[in-house]
Amino acid sequence: MQTSDFYYALPQELIAQTPMADRAASRLLIYDRSARSVTDGVFSDVLAQLRPGDVLVRNTTRVIPARLFAAREDTGGRMEFLLLERLEGDEWKCLARPARRARSGYRYVVNDELWISVEGETDAEGGRRIRLHYDGIFEEVLDRAGQVPLPPYITERLDDPERYQTVYARERGSAAAPTAGLHFTDSLLSDIRAMGVDIVDVLLHVGLGTFRPVSAERVEDHRMHAEYYEVSADAAARINAARKNGGRIVAVGTTSARTLESVADEAGVVHARSGWTSIFITPGYRFRAVDALITNFHLPESTLLMLVSALSSREEMLRVYAHAVEERYRFFSFGDAMMIV
C-alpha cells in the first residue's frame, strides 16, 4: 500500500479550532459495517448504539503541560522543548525546535524555578535527551512552567486548558489528548452505566507518533514509536466476562483500540499487562478484541486513518470521509465524532 492511497481533500475551514461549548453537542456519524450504511446524528445518539452487556473501554491518560519555552543561558537564544517520555529520574526524551541549536552541554532557562540541560540526541528527528533541574515538587513546577501542547493544525488560543482533557483524565503522562473521549460528559457516562453498559479504564500515554506524519512512501515502511500502556487484571477480567456473555467491546478512541489489540491473544482474550506498544494497524489486520469504535475524523495519510480503515476497507472509509466532508462535519481534535459498529 502507498501512503498516498490514504489521501483525501479537506477544506481548511472544516478543521475545528475550538471545542464545542457543550462537550456532548457535537455531531456523530454512525457507520454500520455490515450494511455499509451512514447515518448522521448527534453524539448523544451513542446511547442508542450501545446495548446492555457491552463494555465501553476508555483511556484515562492525562495530558501534561509538556511544551516548555526557554532561553539559552549564555546567549538568550530561544528554544522550544516538547516533553515526550520520562526516562530515569528527571531525564526526558523530547522534541526540540530549532533542534540544530539544541546541542549537548547547552543550558536553557525556562523560568526562576526550572532550567534544562541538553544531554544528547535520540533516534528521532529533532529528538533530544534532556535533564530538568528544579527545586520543589515536579508536578507543581511543571504546571507553572509549561503549556498544554495543542496539535499544529489548531491555531487559535484555548482559553480553558481543561477542554483538551477528558472529564475522566487521571494518570499524567501524555503529550496529546485521546480526543475521542473529549465528547463525553459525566452525565452521559452516568446514562451509559444506567443502561447496563460497563465502563472499563485502560491507560496509554500518547507520545511522539501523534506529532509525526507518515513520511514513508510505502505504508509497510513506516515505523511507529512505542507508547506506554497498562491494562489491569480487573479491566481484563471485566472485558473477557462481557465478551463471554455476548457483549461487545466498544473502544473509545484509537488509543484504547491499540491498547486492547496489544494485549489480546489470537482467541480474543485480553490479558493484564503493562509495557510499551508500537502496534501499527492497517487494512488487512484482523481485530481480536475491538468490536466497535468511537473516534474522531483523522488527518489524511495518517496512521489513525489507516487504523479506522482496517475496520472496513480503505475504499469504504474514504467514501465515509467524503460524506463527512460533503455534510460539513468538523474535523480533527476538537471536531465531530464517528462510531463504527
PDB file of N, CA and C in Angstrom, residues 64-71 78-83 92 94-97 108-111 114-116 130-132 138 141-149:
ATOM      1  N   ILE A  64      -0.005  16.290  30.021  1.00  0.00           N
ATOM      2  CA  ILE A  64       0.801  17.149  30.881  1.00  0.00           C
ATOM      3  C   ILE A  64       1.129  18.443  30.137  1.00  0.00           C
ATOM      4  N   PRO A  65       1.428  19.534  30.865  1.00  0.00           N
ATOM      5  CA  PRO A  65       1.849  20.775  30.193  1.00  0.00           C
ATOM      6  C   PRO A  65       3.258  20.619  29.651  1.00  0.00           C
ATOM      7  N   ALA A  66       3.369  19.875  28.566  1.00  0.00           N
ATOM      8  CA  ALA A  66       4.654  19.354  28.093  1.00  0.00           C
ATOM      9  C   ALA A  66       5.422  20.314  27.210  1.00  0.00           C
ATOM     10  N   ARG A  67       4.822  21.447  26.852  1.00  0.00           N
ATOM     11  CA  ARG A  67       5.532  22.404  25.987  1.00  0.00           C
ATOM     12  C   ARG A  67       6.216  23.450  26.853  1.00  0.00           C
ATOM     13  N   LEU A  68       7.542  23.525  26.717  1.00  0.00           N
ATOM     14  CA  LEU A  68       8.353  24.442  27.513  1.00  0.00           C
ATOM     15  C   LEU A  68       9.089  25.401  26.586  1.00  0.00           C
ATOM     16  N   PHE A  69       8.966  26.685  26.865  1.00  0.00           N
ATOM     17  CA  PHE A  69       9.697  27.704  26.125  1.00  0.00           C
ATOM     18  C   PHE A  69      10.839  28.198  27.003  1.00  0.00           C
ATOM     19  N   ALA A  70      12.045  28.222  26.436  1.00  0.00           N
ATOM     20  CA  ALA A  70      13.232  28.519  27.244  1.00  0.00           C
ATOM     21  C   ALA A  70      14.187  29.410  26.458  1.00  0.00           C
ATOM     22  N   ALA A  71      15.145  29.979  27.201  1.00  0.00           N
ATOM     23  CA  ALA A  71      16.180  30.821  26.594  1.00  0.00           C
ATOM     24  C   ALA A  71      17.543  30.268  26.967  1.00  0.00           C
ATOM     25  N   ARG A  78      16.255  31.579  21.784  1.00  0.00           N
ATOM     26  CA  ARG A  78      15.006  30.930  22.165  1.00  0.00           C
ATOM     27  C   ARG A  78      14.971  29.468  21.717  1.00  0.00           C
ATOM     28  N   MET A  79      14.343  28.627  22.529  1.00  0.00           N
ATOM     29  CA  MET A  79      14.207  27.202  22.230  1.00  0.00           C
ATOM     30  C   MET A  79      12.869  26.719  22.769  1.00  0.00           C
ATOM     31  N   GLU A  80      12.271  25.799  22.022  1.00  0.00           N
ATOM     32  CA  GLU A  80      11.030  25.149  22.461  1.00  0.00           C
ATOM     33  C   GLU A  80      11.303  23.671  22.665  1.00  0.00           C
ATOM     34  N   PHE A  81      10.896  23.154  23.818  1.00  0.00           N
ATOM     35  CA  PHE A  81      11.029  21.734  24.123  1.00  0.00           C
ATOM     36  C   PHE A  81       9.634  21.141  24.307  1.00  0.00           C
ATOM     37  N   LEU A  82       9.419  19.958  23.737  1.00  0.00           N
ATOM     38  CA  LEU A  82       8.164  19.232  23.926  1.00  0.00           C
ATOM     39  C   LEU A  82       8.491  17.904  24.583  1.00  0.00           C
ATOM     40  N   LEU A  83       8.136  17.764  25.858  1.00  0.00           N
ATOM     41  CA  LEU A  83       8.412  16.545  26.603  1.00  0.00           C
ATOM     42  C   LEU A  83       7.576  15.397  26.050  1.00  0.00           C
ATOM     43  N   TRP A  92      14.414  13.204  30.272  1.00  0.00           N
ATOM     44  CA  TRP A  92      13.277  13.044  29.375  1.00  0.00           C
ATOM     45  C   TRP A  92      13.752  12.946  27.932  1.00  0.00           C
ATOM     46  N   CYS A  94      12.564  14.328  24.338  1.00  0.00           N
ATOM     47  CA  CYS A  94      11.753  15.460  23.933  1.00  0.00           C
ATOM     48  C   CYS A  94      12.016  15.770  22.460  1.00  0.00           C
ATOM     49  N   LEU A  95      11.183  16.630  21.915  1.00  0.00           N
ATOM     50  CA  LEU A  95      11.460  17.266  20.636  1.00  0.00           C
ATOM     51  C   LEU A  95      11.941  18.678  20.928  1.00  0.00           C
ATOM     52  N   ALA A  96      12.973  19.109  20.236  1.00  0.00           N
ATOM     53  CA  ALA A  96      13.499  20.464  20.397  1.00  0.00           C
ATOM     54  C   ALA A  96      13.339  21.218  19.086  1.00  0.00           C
ATOM     55  N   ARG A  97      13.014  22.498  19.187  1.00  0.00           N
ATOM     56  CA  ARG A  97      12.854  23.317  17.996  1.00  0.00           C
ATOM     57  C   ARG A  97      13.371  24.724  18.263  1.00  0.00           C
ATOM     58  N   TYR A 108      19.400  25.798  29.139  1.00  0.00           N
ATOM     59  CA  TYR A 108      18.287  26.676  28.784  1.00  0.00           C
ATOM     60  C   TYR A 108      17.444  26.970  30.021  1.00  0.00           C
ATOM     61  N   VAL A 109      17.109  28.232  30.214  1.00  0.00           N
ATOM     62  CA  VAL A 109      16.334  28.652  31.373  1.00  0.00           C
ATOM     63  C   VAL A 109      14.871  28.817  30.963  1.00  0.00           C
ATOM     64  N   VAL A 110      13.987  28.117  31.696  1.00  0.00           N
ATOM     65  CA  VAL A 110      12.544  28.233  31.447  1.00  0.00           C
ATOM     66  C   VAL A 110      11.962  29.375  32.272  1.00  0.00           C
ATOM     67  N   ASN A 111      12.203  29.344  33.586  1.00  0.00           N
ATOM     68  CA  ASN A 111      11.776  30.421  34.482  1.00  0.00           C
ATOM     69  C   ASN A 111      12.644  30.365  35.736  1.00  0.00           C
ATOM     70  N   LEU A 114      12.915  26.561  36.950  1.00  0.00           N
ATOM     71  CA  LEU A 114      13.237  25.414  36.098  1.00  0.00           C
ATOM     72  C   LEU A 114      14.242  25.791  35.019  1.00  0.00           C
ATOM     73  N   TRP A 115      15.279  24.951  34.877  1.00  0.00           N
ATOM     74  CA  TRP A 115      16.186  25.070  33.731  1.00  0.00           C
ATOM     75  C   TRP A 115      16.489  23.693  33.181  1.00  0.00           C
ATOM     76  N   ILE A 116      16.987  23.683  31.941  1.00  0.00           N
ATOM     77  CA  ILE A 116      17.154  22.445  31.177  1.00  0.00           C
ATOM     78  C   ILE A 116      18.587  22.333  30.704  1.00  0.00           C
ATOM     79  N   ILE A 130      17.125  15.313  27.518  1.00  0.00           N
ATOM     80  CA  ILE A 130      17.376  16.477  28.358  1.00  0.00           C
ATOM     81  C   ILE A 130      17.205  16.105  29.830  1.00  0.00           C
ATOM     82  N   ARG A 131      17.750  16.940  30.694  1.00  0.00           N
ATOM     83  CA  ARG A 131      17.539  16.800  32.137  1.00  0.00           C
ATOM     84  C   ARG A 131      16.893  18.086  32.647  1.00  0.00           C
ATOM     85  N   LEU A 132      15.853  17.918  33.460  1.00  0.00           N
ATOM     86  CA  LEU A 132      15.174  19.050  34.067  1.00  0.00           C
ATOM     87  C   LEU A 132      15.757  19.312  35.447  1.00  0.00           C
ATOM     88  N   PHE A 138       7.849  18.312  41.401  1.00  0.00           N
ATOM     89  CA  PHE A 138       7.949  18.391  39.948  1.00  0.00           C
ATOM     90  C   PHE A 138       6.625  18.774  39.292  1.00  0.00           C
ATOM     91  N   VAL A 141       5.870  22.425  39.719  1.00  0.00           N
ATOM     92  CA  VAL A 141       6.783  23.247  38.936  1.00  0.00           C
ATOM     93  C   VAL A 141       6.399  23.213  37.457  1.00  0.00           C
ATOM     94  N   LEU A 142       6.091  22.006  36.941  1.00  0.00           N
ATOM     95  CA  LEU A 142       5.739  21.874  35.523  1.00  0.00           C
ATOM     96  C   LEU A 142       4.424  22.579  35.216  1.00  0.00           C
ATOM     97  N   ASP A 143       3.459  22.500  36.122  1.00  0.00           N
ATOM     98  CA  ASP A 143       2.185  23.186  35.902  1.00  0.00           C
ATOM     99  C   ASP A 143       2.381  24.684  35.740  1.00  0.00           C
ATOM    100  N   ARG A 144       3.321  25.234  36.480  1.00  0.00           N
ATOM    101  CA  ARG A 144       3.572  26.679  36.384  1.00  0.00           C
ATOM    102  C   ARG A 144       4.422  27.046  35.175  1.00  0.00           C
ATOM    103  N   ALA A 145       5.294  26.135  34.762  1.00  0.00           N
ATOM    104  CA  ALA A 145       6.259  26.467  33.711  1.00  0.00           C
ATOM    105  C   ALA A 145       5.782  26.112  32.306  1.00  0.00           C
ATOM    106  N   GLY A 146       4.989  25.045  32.178  1.00  0.00           N
ATOM    107  CA  GLY A 146       4.664  24.513  30.865  1.00  0.00           C
ATOM    108  C   GLY A 146       3.302  24.909  30.339  1.00  0.00           C
ATOM    109  N   GLN A 147       3.079  24.575  29.090  1.00  0.00           N
ATOM    110  CA  GLN A 147       1.792  24.769  28.436  1.00  0.00           C
ATOM    111  C   GLN A 147       1.314  23.439  27.875  1.00  0.00           C
ATOM    112  N   VAL A 148      -0.012  23.256  27.857  1.00  0.00           N
ATOM    113  CA  VAL A 148      -0.576  22.061  27.232  1.00  0.00           C
ATOM    114  C   VAL A 148      -0.339  22.151  25.728  1.00  0.00           C
ATOM    115  N   PRO A 149       0.299  21.143  25.135  1.00  0.00           N
ATOM    116  CA  PRO A 149       0.627  21.218  23.699  1.00  0.00           C
ATOM    117  C   PRO A 149      -0.573  20.875  22.833  1.00  0.00           C
TER     118      PRO A 149
END
